[in-house]
Amino acid sequence: MKISQFFLPTLKEAPSEAQVISHQLMLRSGMIKQSSAGIYSWLPLGFKVLKKIEEIIRCEQDYIGGQEILMPTIQPADLWIESGRYEDYGQEMLRIKDRSNRDLLYGPTNEELITDIFRTHLKSYKDLPLLLYHIQWKFRDELRPRYGVMRGREFLMKDSYSFDLDMNQSRLTYQKNFLSYLRIFSKLGLKAVPVKANPGPIGGDLSHEFVILAPNGESDIFFDKKLLEFESISKDIFLDKNLVEKEYNKWAKCYAVTDDIHNEKEYNKLTTPENRVNSRAIEVGHVFYFGTKYSKSMGANLINNKGEQLPVHMGSYGIGVSRLVGAIIEYSHDDKGIIWPENVAPFSVGILNLKKGDEYCDKMSELVYQNLLIAGLEVLYDDTSERAGSKFANMDLIGLPYQVFIGSKSKDNGLFEIKERATNKRYFLKLESLINHLTEKFN
RNA sequence: CGGGGAGUAGCACAGCCUGGUAGUGCACUCGCUUUGGGAGCGAGGGGUCGGAGGUUCGAAUCCUCUCUCCCCGACCA
């Protein structure tokens, strides 16, 4: 993509409505436009990142046997009355009436819908286990939306729902999802910490939050530093349920809790002093085993191999996809702008033609651009007539992992200068090695 | 929902107290000079001052109502 053709409305100054850094950077880099409190339009740059995150999640969820579906945003009130949550959810739920005066709602979550799908179509233990997920917009009418997309009223969420015959099998499913989440966050370039959490109004007795450390986070957590040092989860682990359990236990037995259930005595017993960390954190995922809470109230039963009717055991697993965009920026930025982890960057490489109008630089920039495109990379080429300084500032702001400079230095030495955004390392390469170097990074 | 703050050009803000036909910087358009870290000079375009009502000869400015946005708290992925 050439910047001259790309809709990228960047700003030198942040709008005063934005207080936290990720919100400011998202507005300045032209990723989003606020529509009303907690509701945003996603512009091309932001939407690309959102889709990258989705795709990483999809890939990992499919790997552990998840099947993607898509449920509606607008749901009938009847199902919620049946589960008993129509009253419980309160003002956060956006209630709507259609032209026939039927009660509808904009879904804040999807347990009722999925349970309804399940009970309609699945009747036998032979149909299990089943893991369904979808990535869909939700709406919760928060009292006070804030922090940009990190706490919007409308937000994109991946939610999965698991169905198992009994608690033991459901726990294994829980463990698999737990490990899958660790893989997802690691691929997103984040060190996520799984903390034991209060399951809250959604119910259940086994629950973890996945948080990433950031000073602007809404949670306050206490945890064992070991959790930041474990190696990432290998795909092979999922092939053997003993390995799953072993790996899960390694993580789950470490002390890590939110402040509301923090216990100083236990903390001191289970951790060494140098490993104790207390930090603000942003919740980006949440996993629950909630057993038969919905299946009982909504009659989602199965017949086991003895012909008995039993309520199905369920779990649910959420990731705040749109929130993650803000959270990643909170986690990875500097005073110049965003520093995208390679897997979620909206483009892999930015090309800066520093002497637009100079025959050599124009020709070489175009050549590098074409070659990188042919190599299959996502490239943003700044072909505008802006001054060099403003191109540097703009490219640093939008945070692409690699920048290629073509200007008077290239003209003198016939080489191309690469800058790594995260480390600020710079080096000069010939065209061929530049293409190879960048291609290797992204394959 | 309780407490606080703010709505003036795309963005940041001044003007309001003390009423007199709306301004600055950035951005945008044109010209000249510049050109490796957000250039300089010159010339332009763009605002019924959030909305409604009132006071007044006259309202961005004073009064009333209202809408919206932001911050702190309680609540939440």
Short mmCIF file of C-alpha atoms in Angstrom, two decimals, chain A residues 118 128-130 161-171 173 205 288-296 300-302 310-317:
data_model
loop_
_atom_site.label_atom_id
_atom_site.label_comp_id
_atom_site.label_asym_id
_atom_site.label_seq_id
_atom_site.Cartn_x
_atom_site.Cartn_y
_atom_site.Cartn_z
CA PHE A 118 -26.90 -27.30 21.96
CA LEU A 128 -19.20 -35.04 22.85
CA PRO A 129 -16.88 -33.40 23.49
CA LEU A 130 -17.82 -30.25 21.61
CA TYR A 161 -18.30 -22.75 24.91
CA SER A 162 -17.40 -26.32 25.76
CA PHE A 163 -19.74 -29.24 26.32
CA ASP A 164 -18.67 -32.38 28.13
CA LEU A 165 -20.33 -35.38 29.69
CA ASP A 166 -18.98 -34.95 33.19
CA MET A 167 -16.83 -32.79 35.36
CA ASN A 168 -13.59 -34.67 34.74
CA GLN A 169 -13.84 -34.35 30.99
CA SER A 170 -14.89 -30.77 31.31
CA ARG A 171 -11.84 -30.07 33.43
CA THR A 173 -11.25 -29.23 28.25
CA ASP A 205 -16.13 -22.83 40.62
CA PHE A 288 -14.57 -20.57 33.38
CA TYR A 289 -15.81 -24.00 34.15
CA PHE A 290 -19.38 -23.52 35.25
CA GLY A 291 -20.70 -27.03 35.21
CA THR A 292 -24.44 -27.35 34.83
CA LYS A 293 -25.55 -23.81 35.67
CA TYR A 294 -27.15 -23.15 32.28
CA SER A 295 -27.80 -26.71 31.18
CA LYS A 296 -29.95 -27.33 34.25
CA ALA A 300 -29.70 -29.02 27.94
CA ASN A 301 -29.53 -32.73 28.70
CA LEU A 302 -27.70 -35.70 27.27
CA LEU A 310 -27.92 -35.81 32.51
CA PRO A 311 -27.32 -32.05 32.23
CA VAL A 312 -24.27 -31.31 30.11
CA HIS A 313 -21.16 -29.80 31.73
CA MET A 314 -20.12 -26.52 30.28
CA GLY A 315 -17.28 -24.07 30.27
CA SER A 316 -16.79 -20.74 28.60
CA TYR A 317 -13.66 -19.00 27.45
#
